[in-house]
XYZ file of C-alpha atoms in Angstrom:
364
model
C 87.464 95.661 106.896
C 86.807 96.506 110.523
C 87.387 100.257 110.414
C 88.036 103.178 108.090
C 88.868 106.625 109.427
C 87.892 109.154 106.768
C 88.875 112.804 106.970
C 86.089 114.229 104.824
C 87.484 117.760 104.418
C 90.185 120.061 105.779
C 87.744 122.746 106.900
C 87.543 123.355 110.641
C 86.334 126.229 112.790
C 89.265 125.829 115.179
C 93.027 126.129 114.900
C 94.102 124.092 117.934
C 97.743 124.323 118.972
C 97.942 120.568 119.535
C 96.405 119.460 116.231
C 98.259 116.780 114.264
C 97.382 118.364 110.913
C 97.957 122.041 110.130
C 95.548 121.852 107.191
C 92.717 121.565 109.728
C 91.856 125.234 110.180
C 89.290 127.902 109.328
C 89.014 128.739 105.638
C 87.120 131.714 104.250
C 85.553 132.709 100.950
C 87.375 131.171 97.969
C 89.711 129.058 100.106
C 86.741 127.516 101.935
C 84.962 126.825 98.676
C 88.096 125.162 97.313
C 88.382 122.629 100.156
C 84.631 121.955 100.057
C 84.731 121.481 96.278
C 87.650 119.069 96.684
C 85.612 116.934 99.075
C 82.500 117.059 96.850
C 84.522 116.141 93.777
C 86.393 113.255 95.380
C 84.043 111.480 97.769
C 81.938 109.641 95.117
C 85.124 108.206 93.563
C 86.408 107.203 96.995
C 83.106 105.511 97.890
C 83.257 103.549 94.636
C 86.686 102.175 95.597
C 85.830 101.158 99.161
C 85.565 97.428 100.027
C 82.542 95.638 98.572
C 81.557 94.721 102.121
C 82.364 96.605 105.328
C 82.452 93.420 107.356
C 85.263 91.492 108.983
C 85.979 88.133 110.559
C 86.436 88.537 114.307
C 89.475 86.532 115.378
C 88.198 86.601 118.962
C 84.858 85.026 118.014
C 85.172 81.475 116.648
C 81.969 80.204 115.083
C 80.319 76.776 115.383
C 81.519 75.854 111.883
C 85.177 76.213 112.855
C 85.572 79.619 111.217
C 85.182 83.100 112.650
C 82.037 85.148 113.131
C 81.494 87.875 110.548
C 80.746 91.278 112.092
C 79.815 94.682 110.733
C 82.632 97.208 110.483
C 82.578 100.962 110.871
C 83.454 104.079 108.902
C 84.347 107.136 110.981
C 83.573 110.422 109.211
C 85.713 113.161 110.647
C 87.472 116.379 109.771
C 88.389 119.091 110.320
C 84.818 119.543 111.418
C 82.273 117.456 109.541
C 79.350 119.508 110.899
C 80.392 122.943 109.663
C 77.386 124.265 107.754
C 79.298 124.512 104.455
C 80.553 120.932 104.877
C 77.534 119.344 106.536
C 74.997 120.020 103.803
C 77.193 119.478 100.751
C 79.571 116.745 101.933
C 78.699 114.996 105.189
C 74.989 114.354 104.603
C 75.356 113.266 100.945
C 78.313 111.068 101.897
C 76.327 109.381 104.679
C 73.506 108.729 102.222
C 75.941 107.282 99.665
C 77.541 104.944 102.217
C 74.197 103.726 103.533
C 73.070 103.003 99.974
C 76.316 101.209 99.083
C 76.213 98.811 102.009
C 72.463 98.425 102.586
C 72.351 95.129 100.664
C 75.986 94.200 101.296
C 76.255 93.435 104.990
C 75.641 96.932 106.313
C 78.004 99.424 107.934
C 78.200 101.319 111.219
C 78.667 105.018 110.545
C 80.329 107.187 113.173
C 80.403 110.985 112.921
C 83.279 112.489 114.883
C 82.858 116.116 115.880
C 84.134 118.677 118.357
C 80.517 118.826 119.529
C 80.083 122.583 119.898
C 78.146 122.824 116.620
C 75.666 120.119 117.585
C 71.998 121.019 117.924
C 68.980 118.840 118.569
C 68.030 119.230 114.912
C 71.459 118.165 113.628
C 71.494 115.137 115.942
C 68.095 114.051 114.656
C 69.166 114.636 111.035
C 72.205 112.414 111.548
C 70.186 109.654 113.176
C 67.495 109.791 110.488
C 70.206 109.086 107.921
C 71.336 105.981 109.783
C 74.288 107.246 111.827
C 75.219 104.683 114.478
C 77.333 106.865 116.772
C 78.169 110.491 117.357
C 81.633 110.706 118.881
C 82.595 113.981 120.527
C 86.330 114.569 120.309
C 88.334 117.292 121.941
C 87.073 117.069 125.519
C 90.429 118.112 126.904
C 92.439 121.082 128.138
C 93.817 121.843 124.675
C 90.495 122.985 123.207
C 89.625 126.624 123.799
C 86.827 126.968 126.329
C 87.251 123.482 127.759
C 90.259 123.826 130.028
C 89.542 122.422 133.444
C 87.503 119.523 134.787
C 84.479 121.630 135.708
C 84.081 123.017 132.180
C 84.474 119.563 130.665
C 81.868 118.079 132.995
C 79.416 120.864 132.126
C 80.108 120.384 128.391
C 79.446 116.654 128.583
C 76.282 117.226 130.597
C 74.854 119.722 128.067
C 75.506 117.418 125.132
C 74.302 114.350 127.030
C 70.932 116.038 127.577
C 70.572 116.522 123.809
C 71.732 112.974 123.021
C 69.344 111.459 125.542
C 66.564 113.596 124.105
C 67.164 111.901 120.742
C 66.967 108.428 122.299
C 70.707 107.792 122.242
C 72.731 106.074 124.928
C 76.267 106.555 126.185
C 78.752 103.980 124.956
C 79.793 101.740 127.820
C 83.330 101.309 126.534
C 86.123 103.815 126.178
C 87.405 105.058 122.833
C 90.639 103.158 123.526
C 88.802 99.818 123.595
C 88.871 98.440 120.080
C 85.490 96.729 120.314
C 83.658 99.787 121.598
C 81.577 99.840 118.405
C 80.164 96.340 118.952
C 77.349 97.801 121.066
C 73.852 98.397 119.721
C 73.208 101.993 118.675
C 72.453 104.766 118.405
C 75.292 105.721 120.716
C 77.296 108.736 121.759
C 80.778 108.944 123.238
C 83.332 111.461 124.462
C 87.125 111.498 124.287
C 90.088 113.837 124.048
C 93.848 114.178 124.215
C 94.026 113.533 127.934
C 97.054 112.119 129.785
C 95.373 108.723 130.195
C 94.504 108.334 126.500
C 96.684 106.873 123.770
C 96.832 110.242 121.961
C 97.647 112.095 125.171
C 101.355 112.408 124.417
C 100.539 113.894 121.002
C 101.911 112.733 117.699
C 104.979 114.464 116.239
C 102.840 115.996 113.539
C 101.301 119.262 112.405
C 100.917 122.138 114.837
C 101.641 119.839 117.784
C 105.117 119.349 116.330
C 105.619 122.958 115.311
C 104.666 124.072 118.810
C 106.896 121.501 120.525
C 103.963 119.863 122.317
C 104.635 116.161 121.704
C 105.950 114.448 124.826
C 106.273 111.019 123.184
C 109.547 109.108 123.504
C 111.050 106.006 121.908
C 108.965 103.980 124.353
C 105.755 105.314 122.789
C 105.140 103.097 119.786
C 102.092 104.693 118.173
C 102.267 102.066 115.438
C 101.652 99.126 117.754
C 98.119 100.010 118.784
C 94.585 100.563 117.537
C 94.440 103.396 114.973
C 98.178 102.959 114.476
C 99.477 100.715 111.707
C 98.854 97.491 113.634
C 97.147 94.845 111.452
C 96.275 97.316 108.700
C 97.198 94.844 105.917
C 94.884 92.113 107.272
C 91.773 93.840 105.958
C 89.599 90.740 106.088
C 90.071 90.325 109.852
C 89.508 92.166 113.093
C 91.991 94.842 114.059
C 92.463 96.374 110.613
C 91.969 100.108 110.140
C 93.175 102.569 107.512
C 92.893 106.336 107.132
C 91.664 108.307 104.114
C 92.280 111.979 103.308
C 89.945 114.263 101.302
C 92.440 113.905 98.436
C 91.757 110.159 98.289
C 95.204 109.347 99.677
C 95.282 106.190 101.776
C 97.410 105.677 104.901
C 97.987 102.762 107.308
C 97.332 104.917 110.376
C 95.747 108.125 111.616
C 99.235 109.492 112.322
C 99.924 109.181 108.584
C 103.130 107.991 106.992
C 105.339 110.354 105.013
C 104.083 108.934 101.718
C 100.547 107.584 101.115
C 100.057 103.931 100.225
C 98.083 104.868 97.136
C 95.054 106.828 95.962
C 91.411 105.806 96.138
C 90.767 108.068 93.184
C 92.401 105.447 90.971
C 92.576 102.120 92.859
C 90.326 100.015 95.041
C 91.250 100.106 98.698
C 91.716 96.364 99.015
C 93.778 96.251 95.805
C 96.183 98.811 97.281
C 96.575 96.820 100.485
C 96.919 93.490 98.694
C 99.632 94.921 96.431
C 101.751 95.597 99.539
C 101.275 92.229 101.235
C 104.660 90.519 101.611
C 106.615 93.763 101.262
C 108.852 93.693 104.382
C 108.491 97.351 105.311
C 104.697 97.272 105.309
C 104.532 93.893 106.992
C 106.643 95.398 109.792
C 104.186 98.281 110.185
C 101.270 95.858 110.157
C 102.955 93.840 112.924
C 103.431 96.983 114.996
C 107.226 96.956 114.752
C 108.234 99.954 112.628
C 111.802 99.684 113.911
C 112.099 96.532 111.737
C 110.917 98.267 108.545
C 114.387 98.535 107.068
C 115.967 95.172 107.868
C 115.406 93.785 104.370
C 116.715 97.001 102.816
C 119.954 97.467 104.723
C 118.671 99.438 107.708
C 119.276 97.601 110.969
C 117.027 98.182 113.971
C 119.852 100.181 115.514
C 120.113 102.334 112.395
C 116.345 102.910 112.393
C 116.352 103.943 116.054
C 119.261 106.238 115.319
C 117.255 107.913 112.550
C 114.372 108.273 115.002
C 116.294 110.964 116.888
C 115.942 114.598 115.932
C 115.417 118.067 117.416
C 112.131 119.878 117.772
C 111.640 123.217 116.001
C 112.625 124.817 119.316
C 115.879 122.809 119.426
C 114.902 120.283 122.107
C 116.240 116.720 121.712
C 113.450 114.399 120.649
C 113.163 110.711 119.744
C 110.181 108.695 118.528
C 109.771 105.869 116.014
C 107.486 108.031 113.861
C 110.542 110.144 113.024
C 112.442 107.061 111.830
C 109.394 105.937 109.853
C 109.281 109.327 108.112
C 112.964 109.123 107.212
C 112.650 105.592 105.904
C 109.643 106.431 103.738
C 111.342 109.495 102.348
C 114.627 107.780 101.521
C 113.622 104.220 100.663
C 109.938 103.575 100.046
C 109.095 106.015 97.255
C 110.269 103.686 94.442
C 108.671 100.631 96.105
C 105.282 102.356 96.364
C 105.619 103.618 92.793
C 106.294 100.076 91.549
C 103.299 98.720 93.474
C 101.159 101.385 91.795
C 102.474 100.436 88.358
C 101.716 96.764 89.034
C 98.140 97.696 89.943
C 97.824 99.702 86.727
C 99.142 96.809 84.651
C 96.748 94.443 86.400
C 93.821 96.773 85.685
C 94.853 96.996 82.058
C 95.076 93.216 81.734
C 91.735 92.742 83.446
C 90.159 95.315 81.157
C 91.597 93.562 78.103
C 90.350 90.184 79.309
C 86.841 91.579 79.819
C 86.917 93.175 76.387
C 88.027 89.893 74.750
C 85.308 87.995 76.574
C 82.709 90.507 75.378
C 83.915 90.253 71.773
C 83.926 86.437 71.909
C 80.408 86.431 73.287
């Protein structure tokens, strides 16, 4: 697979008004320990169910043998805030070590740590690099983050962090975060991005606190599905362009925006088994092709009906329309039984495989 976006825990030191997930927030005492314990408990099981190799065939790079060149994929470790002290020592660092060990002899992997950046120190940067981190990506360089409103503050913030990155022998990525092949460069690298008007997340997803606060400016013309980090190509996990998102719970989604219902759980199934069990299912093929408005055609929902269900009102009563709203409605009303059946088929397949292995062992 080319890319996995992994939310390692819900804990964050900020409660941004524009955040797409209201579970990203400060936690204290027992509540903080609970979200940290969840991440500690689940990440080894998730790692065990990741693809055997984090490589992909690049459809833009034909090889001399008539096939496609195999390239190393990436895993983005994010949050919340992956560098909070309670998360960094007990989740982020052990997880990095586990991923490096898993893929060291299996094609390798490029690990990206995504952070707000304000917790970074020279020591933390060097600790990340010593563990094999390929890139540190600083998110949130935008007007929405407290203390960073205005160009001058953002320039100063970048300059301060750049000094630390350069001091650790890192170099600035030459490609923007919106360019899918930005991780093809040699590391170690650093990058900056945020929810700015010129970025693909600038209009804000109709999710979380951004939705509750009426901050999404997306329209029907903004198809978040048909782009990198949307659902586009998620089912084609062997080839370039495929990315999925993982929550601390182990739930798997086709996009960072997240569908109303997860595709499955990495606490019980292998990632590629989940995706393969949905290949050929019209709704998920439509998402993978970047046309969510066609999700319901095989189930009695015309494109017109889907677009109609994509219209709603914001919590403040403003008229709003975006295909993510229609996708939510379709998942909620139609896809629950289909996903449940796919899960049951995977369970039956596991049971049959287990029986076959047991019979082979007895025969031997």
